[in-house]
Short mmCIF file of C-alpha atoms in Angstrom, two decimals:
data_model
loop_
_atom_site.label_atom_id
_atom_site.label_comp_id
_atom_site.label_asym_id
_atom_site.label_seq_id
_atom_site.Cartn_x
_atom_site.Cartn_y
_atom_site.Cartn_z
CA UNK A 1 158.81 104.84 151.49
CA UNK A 2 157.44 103.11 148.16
CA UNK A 3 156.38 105.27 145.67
CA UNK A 4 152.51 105.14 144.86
CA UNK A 5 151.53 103.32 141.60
CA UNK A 6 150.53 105.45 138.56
CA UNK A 7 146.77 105.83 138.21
CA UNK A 8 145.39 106.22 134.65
CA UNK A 9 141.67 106.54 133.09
CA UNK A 10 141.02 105.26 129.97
CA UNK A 11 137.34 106.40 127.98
CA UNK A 12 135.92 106.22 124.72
CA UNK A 13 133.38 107.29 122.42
CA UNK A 14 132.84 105.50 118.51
CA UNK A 15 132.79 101.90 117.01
CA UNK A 16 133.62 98.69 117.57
CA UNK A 17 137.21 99.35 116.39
CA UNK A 18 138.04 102.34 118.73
CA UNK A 19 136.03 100.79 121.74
CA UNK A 20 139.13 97.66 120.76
CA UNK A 21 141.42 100.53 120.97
CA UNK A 22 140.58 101.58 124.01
CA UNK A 23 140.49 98.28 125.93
CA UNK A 24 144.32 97.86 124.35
CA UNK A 25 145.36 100.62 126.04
CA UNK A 26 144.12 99.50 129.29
CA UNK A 27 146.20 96.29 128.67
CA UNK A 28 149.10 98.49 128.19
CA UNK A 29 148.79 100.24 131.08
CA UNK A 30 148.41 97.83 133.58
CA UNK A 31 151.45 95.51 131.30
CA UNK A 32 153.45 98.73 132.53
CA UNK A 33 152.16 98.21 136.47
CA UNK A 34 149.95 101.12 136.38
CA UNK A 35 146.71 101.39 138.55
CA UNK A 36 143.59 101.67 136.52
CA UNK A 37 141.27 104.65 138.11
CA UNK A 38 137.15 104.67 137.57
CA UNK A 39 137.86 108.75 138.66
CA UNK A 40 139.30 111.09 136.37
CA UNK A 41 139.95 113.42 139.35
CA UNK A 42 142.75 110.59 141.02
CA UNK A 43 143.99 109.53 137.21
CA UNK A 44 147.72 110.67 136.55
CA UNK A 45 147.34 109.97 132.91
CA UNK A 46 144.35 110.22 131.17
CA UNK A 47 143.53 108.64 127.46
CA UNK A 48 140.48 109.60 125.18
CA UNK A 49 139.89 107.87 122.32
CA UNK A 50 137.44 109.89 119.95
CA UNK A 51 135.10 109.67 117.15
CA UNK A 52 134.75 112.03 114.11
CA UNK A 53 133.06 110.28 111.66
CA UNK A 54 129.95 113.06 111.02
CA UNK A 55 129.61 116.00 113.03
CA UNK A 56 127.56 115.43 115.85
CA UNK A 57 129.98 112.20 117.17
CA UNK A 58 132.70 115.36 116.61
CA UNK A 59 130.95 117.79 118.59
CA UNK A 60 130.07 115.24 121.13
CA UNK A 61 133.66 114.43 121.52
CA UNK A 62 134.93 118.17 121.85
CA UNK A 63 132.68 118.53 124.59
CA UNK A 64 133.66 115.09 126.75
CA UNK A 65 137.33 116.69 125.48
CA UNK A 66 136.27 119.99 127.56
CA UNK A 67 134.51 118.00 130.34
CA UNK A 68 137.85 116.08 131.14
CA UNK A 69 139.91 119.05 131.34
CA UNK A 70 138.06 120.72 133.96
CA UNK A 71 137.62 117.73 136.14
CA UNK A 72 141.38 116.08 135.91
CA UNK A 73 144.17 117.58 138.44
CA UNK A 74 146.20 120.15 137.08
CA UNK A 75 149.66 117.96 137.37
CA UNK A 76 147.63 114.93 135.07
CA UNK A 77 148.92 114.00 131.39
CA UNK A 78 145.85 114.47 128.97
CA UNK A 79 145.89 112.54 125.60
CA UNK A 80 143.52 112.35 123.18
CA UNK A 81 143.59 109.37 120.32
CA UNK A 82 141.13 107.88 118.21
CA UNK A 83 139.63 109.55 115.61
CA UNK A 84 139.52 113.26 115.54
CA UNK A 85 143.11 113.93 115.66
CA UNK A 86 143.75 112.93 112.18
CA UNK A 87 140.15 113.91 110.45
CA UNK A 88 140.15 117.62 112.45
CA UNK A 89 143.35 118.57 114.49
CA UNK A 90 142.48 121.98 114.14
CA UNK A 91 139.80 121.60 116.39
CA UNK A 92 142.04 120.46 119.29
CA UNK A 93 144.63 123.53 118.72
CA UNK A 94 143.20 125.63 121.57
CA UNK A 95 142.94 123.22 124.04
CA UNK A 96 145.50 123.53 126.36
CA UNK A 97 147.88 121.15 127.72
CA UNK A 98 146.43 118.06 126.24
CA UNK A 99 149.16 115.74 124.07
CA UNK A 100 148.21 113.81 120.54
CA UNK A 101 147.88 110.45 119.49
CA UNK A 102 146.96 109.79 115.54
CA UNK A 103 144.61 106.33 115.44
CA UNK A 104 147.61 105.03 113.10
CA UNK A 105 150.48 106.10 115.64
CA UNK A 106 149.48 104.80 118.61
CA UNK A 107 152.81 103.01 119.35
CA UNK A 108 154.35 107.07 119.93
CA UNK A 109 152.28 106.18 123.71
CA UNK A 110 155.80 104.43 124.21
CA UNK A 111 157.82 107.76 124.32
CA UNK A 112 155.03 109.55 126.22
CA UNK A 113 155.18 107.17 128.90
CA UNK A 114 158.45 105.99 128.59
CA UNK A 115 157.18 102.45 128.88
CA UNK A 116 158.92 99.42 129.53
CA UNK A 117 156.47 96.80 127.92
CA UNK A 118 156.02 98.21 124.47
CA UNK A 119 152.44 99.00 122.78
CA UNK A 120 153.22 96.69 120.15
CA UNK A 121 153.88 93.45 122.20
CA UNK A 122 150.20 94.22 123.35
CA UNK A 123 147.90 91.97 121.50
CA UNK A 124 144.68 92.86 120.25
CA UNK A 125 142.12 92.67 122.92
CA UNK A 126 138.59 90.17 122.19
CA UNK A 127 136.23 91.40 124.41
CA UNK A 128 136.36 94.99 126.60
CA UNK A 129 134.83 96.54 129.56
CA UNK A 130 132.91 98.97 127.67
CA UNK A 131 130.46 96.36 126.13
CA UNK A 132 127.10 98.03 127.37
CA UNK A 133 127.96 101.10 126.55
CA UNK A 134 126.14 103.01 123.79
CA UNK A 135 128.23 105.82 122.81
CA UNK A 136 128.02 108.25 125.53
CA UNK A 137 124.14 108.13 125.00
CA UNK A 138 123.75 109.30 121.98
CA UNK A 139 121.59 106.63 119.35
CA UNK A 140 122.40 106.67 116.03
CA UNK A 141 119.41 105.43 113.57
CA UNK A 142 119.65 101.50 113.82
CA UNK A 143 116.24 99.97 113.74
CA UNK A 144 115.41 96.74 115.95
CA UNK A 145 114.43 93.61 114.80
CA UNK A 146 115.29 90.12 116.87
CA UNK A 147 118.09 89.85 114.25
CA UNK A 148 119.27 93.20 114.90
CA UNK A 149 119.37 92.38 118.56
CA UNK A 150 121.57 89.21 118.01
CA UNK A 151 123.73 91.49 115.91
CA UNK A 152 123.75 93.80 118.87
CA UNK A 153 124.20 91.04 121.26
CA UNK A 154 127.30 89.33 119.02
CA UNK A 155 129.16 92.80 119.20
CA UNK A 156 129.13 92.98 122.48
CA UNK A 157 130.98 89.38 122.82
CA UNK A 158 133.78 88.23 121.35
CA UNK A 159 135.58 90.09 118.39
CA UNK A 160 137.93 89.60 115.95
CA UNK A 161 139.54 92.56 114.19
CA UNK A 162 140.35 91.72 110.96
CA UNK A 163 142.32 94.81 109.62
CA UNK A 164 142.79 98.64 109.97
CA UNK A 165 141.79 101.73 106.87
CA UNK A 166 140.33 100.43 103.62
CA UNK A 167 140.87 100.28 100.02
CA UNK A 168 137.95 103.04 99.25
CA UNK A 169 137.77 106.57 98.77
CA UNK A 170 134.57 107.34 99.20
CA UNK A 171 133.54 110.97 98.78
CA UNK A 172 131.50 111.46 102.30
CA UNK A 173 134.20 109.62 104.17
CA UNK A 174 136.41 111.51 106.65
CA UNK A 175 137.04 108.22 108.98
CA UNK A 176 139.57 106.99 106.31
CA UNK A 177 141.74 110.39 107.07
CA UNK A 178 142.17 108.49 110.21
CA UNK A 179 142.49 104.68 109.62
CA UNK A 180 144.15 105.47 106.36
CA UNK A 181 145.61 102.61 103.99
CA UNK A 182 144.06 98.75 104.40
CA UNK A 183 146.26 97.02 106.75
CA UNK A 184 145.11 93.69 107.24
CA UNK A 185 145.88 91.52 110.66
CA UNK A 186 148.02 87.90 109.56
CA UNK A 187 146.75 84.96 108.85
CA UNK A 188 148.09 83.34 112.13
CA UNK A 189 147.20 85.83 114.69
CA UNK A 190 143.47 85.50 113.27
CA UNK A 191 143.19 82.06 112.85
CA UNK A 192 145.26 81.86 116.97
CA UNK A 193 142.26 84.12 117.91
CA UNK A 194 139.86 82.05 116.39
CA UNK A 195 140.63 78.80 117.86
CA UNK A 196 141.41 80.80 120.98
CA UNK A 197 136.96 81.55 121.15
CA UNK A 198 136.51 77.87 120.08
CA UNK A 199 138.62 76.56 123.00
CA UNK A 200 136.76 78.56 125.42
CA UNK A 201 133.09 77.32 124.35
CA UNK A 202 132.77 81.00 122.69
CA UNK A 203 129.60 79.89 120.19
CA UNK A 204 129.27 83.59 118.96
CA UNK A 205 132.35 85.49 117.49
CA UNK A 206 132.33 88.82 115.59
CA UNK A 207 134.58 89.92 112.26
CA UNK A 208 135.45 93.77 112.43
CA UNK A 209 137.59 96.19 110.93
CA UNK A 210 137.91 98.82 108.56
CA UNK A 211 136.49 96.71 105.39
CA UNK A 212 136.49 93.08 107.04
CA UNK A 213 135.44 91.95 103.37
CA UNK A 214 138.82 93.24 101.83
CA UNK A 215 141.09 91.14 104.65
CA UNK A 216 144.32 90.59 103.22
CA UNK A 217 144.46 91.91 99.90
CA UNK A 218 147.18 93.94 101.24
CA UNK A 219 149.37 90.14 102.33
CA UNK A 220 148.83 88.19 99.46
CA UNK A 221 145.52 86.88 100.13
CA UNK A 222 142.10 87.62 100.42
CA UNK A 223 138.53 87.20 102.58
CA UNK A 224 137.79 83.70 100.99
CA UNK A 225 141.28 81.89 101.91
CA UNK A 226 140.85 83.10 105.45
CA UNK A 227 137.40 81.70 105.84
CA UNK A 228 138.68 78.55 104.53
CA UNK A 229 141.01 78.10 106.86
CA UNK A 230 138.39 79.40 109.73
CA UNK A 231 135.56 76.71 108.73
CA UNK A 232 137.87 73.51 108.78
CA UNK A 233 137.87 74.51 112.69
CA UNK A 234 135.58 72.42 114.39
CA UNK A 235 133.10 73.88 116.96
CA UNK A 236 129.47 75.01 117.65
CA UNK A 237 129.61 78.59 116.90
CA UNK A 238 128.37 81.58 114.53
CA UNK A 239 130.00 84.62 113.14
CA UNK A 240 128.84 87.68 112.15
CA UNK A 241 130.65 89.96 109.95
CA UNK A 242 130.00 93.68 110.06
CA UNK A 243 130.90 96.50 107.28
CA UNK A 244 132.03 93.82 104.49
CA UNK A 245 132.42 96.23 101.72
CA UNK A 246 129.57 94.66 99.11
CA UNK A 247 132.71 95.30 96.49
CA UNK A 248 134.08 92.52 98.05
CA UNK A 249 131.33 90.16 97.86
CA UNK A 250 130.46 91.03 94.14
CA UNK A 251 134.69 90.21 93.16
CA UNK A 252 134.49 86.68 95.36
CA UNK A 253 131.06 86.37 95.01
CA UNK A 254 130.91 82.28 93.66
CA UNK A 255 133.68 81.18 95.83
CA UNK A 256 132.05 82.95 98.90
CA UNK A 257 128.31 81.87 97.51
CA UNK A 258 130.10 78.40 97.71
CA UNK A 259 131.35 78.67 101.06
CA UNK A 260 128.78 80.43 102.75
CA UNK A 261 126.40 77.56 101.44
CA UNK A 262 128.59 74.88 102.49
CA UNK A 263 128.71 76.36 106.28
CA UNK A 264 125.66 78.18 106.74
CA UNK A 265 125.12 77.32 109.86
CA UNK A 266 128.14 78.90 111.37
CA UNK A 267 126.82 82.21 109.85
CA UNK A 268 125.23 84.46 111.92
CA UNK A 269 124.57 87.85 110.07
CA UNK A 270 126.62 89.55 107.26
CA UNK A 271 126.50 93.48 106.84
CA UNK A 272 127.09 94.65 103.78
CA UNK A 273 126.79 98.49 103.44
CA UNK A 274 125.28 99.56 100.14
CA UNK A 275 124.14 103.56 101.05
CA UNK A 276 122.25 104.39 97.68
CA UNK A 277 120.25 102.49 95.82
CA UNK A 278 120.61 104.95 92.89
CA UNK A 279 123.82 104.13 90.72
CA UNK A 280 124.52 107.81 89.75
CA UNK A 281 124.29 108.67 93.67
CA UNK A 282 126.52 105.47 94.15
CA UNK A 283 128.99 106.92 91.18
CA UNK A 284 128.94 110.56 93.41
CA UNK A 285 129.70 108.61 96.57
CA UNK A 286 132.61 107.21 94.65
CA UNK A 287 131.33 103.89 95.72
CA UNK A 288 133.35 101.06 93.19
CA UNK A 289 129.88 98.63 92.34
CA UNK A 290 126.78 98.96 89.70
CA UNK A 291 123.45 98.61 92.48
CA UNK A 292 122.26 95.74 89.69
CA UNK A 293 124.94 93.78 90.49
CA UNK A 294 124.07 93.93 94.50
CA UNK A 295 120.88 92.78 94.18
CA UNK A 296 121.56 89.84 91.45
CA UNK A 297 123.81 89.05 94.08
CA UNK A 298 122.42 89.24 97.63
CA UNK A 299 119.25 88.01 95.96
CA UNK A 300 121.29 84.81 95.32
CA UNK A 301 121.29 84.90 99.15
CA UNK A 302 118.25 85.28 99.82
CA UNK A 303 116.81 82.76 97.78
CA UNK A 304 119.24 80.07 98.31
CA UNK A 305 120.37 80.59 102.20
CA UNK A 306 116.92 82.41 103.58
CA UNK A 307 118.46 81.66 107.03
CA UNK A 308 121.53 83.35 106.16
CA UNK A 309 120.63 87.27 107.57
CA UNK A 310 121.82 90.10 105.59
CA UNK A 311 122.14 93.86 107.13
CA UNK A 312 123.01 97.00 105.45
CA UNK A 313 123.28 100.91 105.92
CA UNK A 314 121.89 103.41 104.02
CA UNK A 315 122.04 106.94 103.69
CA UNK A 316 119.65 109.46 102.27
CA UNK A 317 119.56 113.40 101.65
CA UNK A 318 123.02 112.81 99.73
CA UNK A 319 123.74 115.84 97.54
CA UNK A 320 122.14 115.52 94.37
CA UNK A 321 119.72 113.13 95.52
CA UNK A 322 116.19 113.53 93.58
CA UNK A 323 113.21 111.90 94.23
CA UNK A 324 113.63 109.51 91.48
CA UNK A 325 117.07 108.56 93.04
CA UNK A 326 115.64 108.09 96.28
CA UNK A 327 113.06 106.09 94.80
CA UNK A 328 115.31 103.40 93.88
CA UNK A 329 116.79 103.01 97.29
CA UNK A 330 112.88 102.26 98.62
CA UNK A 331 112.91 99.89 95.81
CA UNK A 332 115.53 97.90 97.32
CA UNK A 333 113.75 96.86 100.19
CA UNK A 334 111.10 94.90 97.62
CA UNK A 335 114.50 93.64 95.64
CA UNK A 336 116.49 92.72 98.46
CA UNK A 337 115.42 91.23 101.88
CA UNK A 338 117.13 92.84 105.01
CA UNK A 339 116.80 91.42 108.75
CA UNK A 340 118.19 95.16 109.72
CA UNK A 341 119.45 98.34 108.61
CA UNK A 342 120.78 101.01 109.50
CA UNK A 343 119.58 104.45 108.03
CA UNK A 344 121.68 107.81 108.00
CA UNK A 345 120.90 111.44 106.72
CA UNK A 346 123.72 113.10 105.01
CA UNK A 347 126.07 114.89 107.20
CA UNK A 348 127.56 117.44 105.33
CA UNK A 349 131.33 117.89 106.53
CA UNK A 350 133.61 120.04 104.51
CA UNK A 351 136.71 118.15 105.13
CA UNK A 352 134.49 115.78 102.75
CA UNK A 353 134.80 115.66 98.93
CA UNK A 354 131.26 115.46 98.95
CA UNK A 355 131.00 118.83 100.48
CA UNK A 356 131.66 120.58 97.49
CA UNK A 357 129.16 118.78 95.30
CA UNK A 358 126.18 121.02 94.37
CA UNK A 359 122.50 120.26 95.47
CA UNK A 360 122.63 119.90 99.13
CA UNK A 361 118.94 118.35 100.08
CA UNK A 362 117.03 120.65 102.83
CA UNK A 363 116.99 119.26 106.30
CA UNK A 364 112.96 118.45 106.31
CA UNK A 365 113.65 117.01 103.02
CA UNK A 366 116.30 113.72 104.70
CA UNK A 367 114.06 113.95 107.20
CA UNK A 368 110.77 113.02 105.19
CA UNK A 369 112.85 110.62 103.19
CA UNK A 370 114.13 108.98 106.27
CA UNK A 371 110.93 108.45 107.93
CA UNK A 372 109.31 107.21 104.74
CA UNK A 373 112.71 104.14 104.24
CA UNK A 374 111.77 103.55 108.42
CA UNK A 375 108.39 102.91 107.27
CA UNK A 376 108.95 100.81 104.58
CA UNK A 377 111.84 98.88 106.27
CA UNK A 378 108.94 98.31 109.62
CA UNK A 379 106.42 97.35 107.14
CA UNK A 380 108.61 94.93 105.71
CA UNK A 381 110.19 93.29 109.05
CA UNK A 382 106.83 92.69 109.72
CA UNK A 383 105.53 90.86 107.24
CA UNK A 384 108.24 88.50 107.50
#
């Protein structure tokens, strides 16, 4: 009698990155002949990749965490990635029988399994099953313009992932407990990827990662050579780069300026996170760039590639934050024009540096101050 296949279930919850995650691991799987299941109840191995990066996307995994374990069979192997298990393992102690996967040790799936195609000769998936999903349900505050919907409609295609952790150490951060030091993908394997979208007709193709703006400063090179070697490729297409650290842009800022001028058609949208528009809030955040220099420079771009569209995020209620300081992010929608943002209130976390930091802004207080940047930001979009 033949044995019956393995079933497994694979589900996430987070960003672009772990949604890539989580499509690799299906890839693994069925490399190692096992039967994907759309039922947790028939799975024999279940994976959840999770997301920690404020509160609420921690909560909200804890309880799909919970959810799982009462509806999988009792004989089923639970393991939970992503995420959480790095930024809060404490909060996974007292579940029981579940196993642990670190984001940065995924490759340990191998001994778990006992394999025989290996997670490493996996190659990073493009494009996943879980593209209209919109984690679990919940929204987080992005604000729709048309550009904002061809950003949305670009992440849902074809991706490239450009590296793993960052080179920051930003003081609200938890994520980076997770993805941890910059490791950048190599120059071939993008550049095969690339040309790989090209030879299928792909026209839309979309740079993530940790800090896509600080690919390969870890390999002896750096965002500009890489795009050099991406624009000599010839094709009809568009890319779209999200959370390019504005560092990045400010260090490389006349080669890019060159090269972005030179090929601005094949750019889509570039997202360049800025948070604060206040430099002693920036300082706080332990954010590495002077706000005067981010406007002298993405007001280059907006002057001399209008059809170039620039995105950012912002955050407001961070500790410390006085009206004046909050002021000077509003300002930046005059200084600066955006085709989207994306607006957060604090989340205080106190595996954060930033928890300990004195002033913590009341709850009606981010509120107000994020209703009145909406308002400003849909005044603005409007106009235009």
């Amino acid at each position: 009698m033949l044995k019956e296949k393995t079933q497994f279930y694979v589900d996430y919850i987070g960003c672009e990155k772990r949604k890539l995650d989580a499509q690799k691991i299906i890839y693994y799987f069925k490399a190692n002949d096992f039967i994907q299941s759309e039922n947790i109840s028939d799975a024999d191995i279940i994976l959840y990749i999770t997301c920690a990066f404020i509160k609420e996307f921690e909560e909200i995994s804890i309880d799909n965490i919970k959810l799982i374990n009462k509806e999988r069979k009792e004989q089923s192997k639970f393991i939970i990635g992503g995420c959480l298990p790095s930024i809060n393992p404490l909060r996974l102690k007292n579940i029981e029988n579940i196993g642990i996967l670190p984001l940065r040790e995924t490759e340990r799936i191998d001994n778990i399994i006992k394999s025989q195609v290996k997670y490493q000769e996996i190659p990073d998936p493009n494009i996943t099953q879980f593209e209209n999903r919109f984690h679990n349900g919940k929204k987080i505050n992005i604000h729709y313009s048309k550009y904002r919907e061809e950003y949305e409609k670009a992440k849902r295609g074809y991706k490239i992932r450009l590296n793993y952790g960052c080179l920051g150490n930003c003081s609200y951060c938890v994520t980076r407990f997770a993805t941890k030091e910059l490791k950048s993908k190599p120059v071939n394997d993008v550049i095969k990827e690339f040309k790989g979208a090209i030879s299928k007709n792909i026209d839309t193709i979309f740079f993530t990662g940790g800090d896509s703006g600080a690919y390969g400063l870890d390999i002896n090179t750096n965002i500009v050579e890489i795009l050099k070697k991406i624009f000599v490729i010839n094709g009809e297409y568009k890319i779209y780069f999200q959370d390019f650290g504005i560092q990045w842009l400010i260090k490389f800022f006349d080669d890019l300026l060159l090269l972005f001028k030179k090929n601005k058609k094949n750019i889509g949208l570039l997202n360049f996170p800025i948070q604060s528009g206040s430099n002693r809030i920036l300082k706080n955040m332990r954010r590495p760039y002077r706000i005067e220099d981010v406007i002298e420079e993405l007001s280059y771009f907006n002057r001399l590639m209008p059809d170039i569209h620039l995105g950012t995020h912002l955050i407001v209620g961070f500790p410390g934050e006085t009206k004046k300081d909050f002021k000077k992010t509003l300002n930046l929608l005059d200084k600066i024009r955006f085709s989207f943002i994306y607006i957060f209130k604090y989340s205080d976390n106190p595996l954060a540096d930033s928890y300990d930091l004195k002033g913590k802004i009341d709850e009606s207080i981010k509120e107000m101050r994020y209703k009145l940047l909406l308002e400003k930001y849909l005044k603005k979009i409007n106009l235009n």
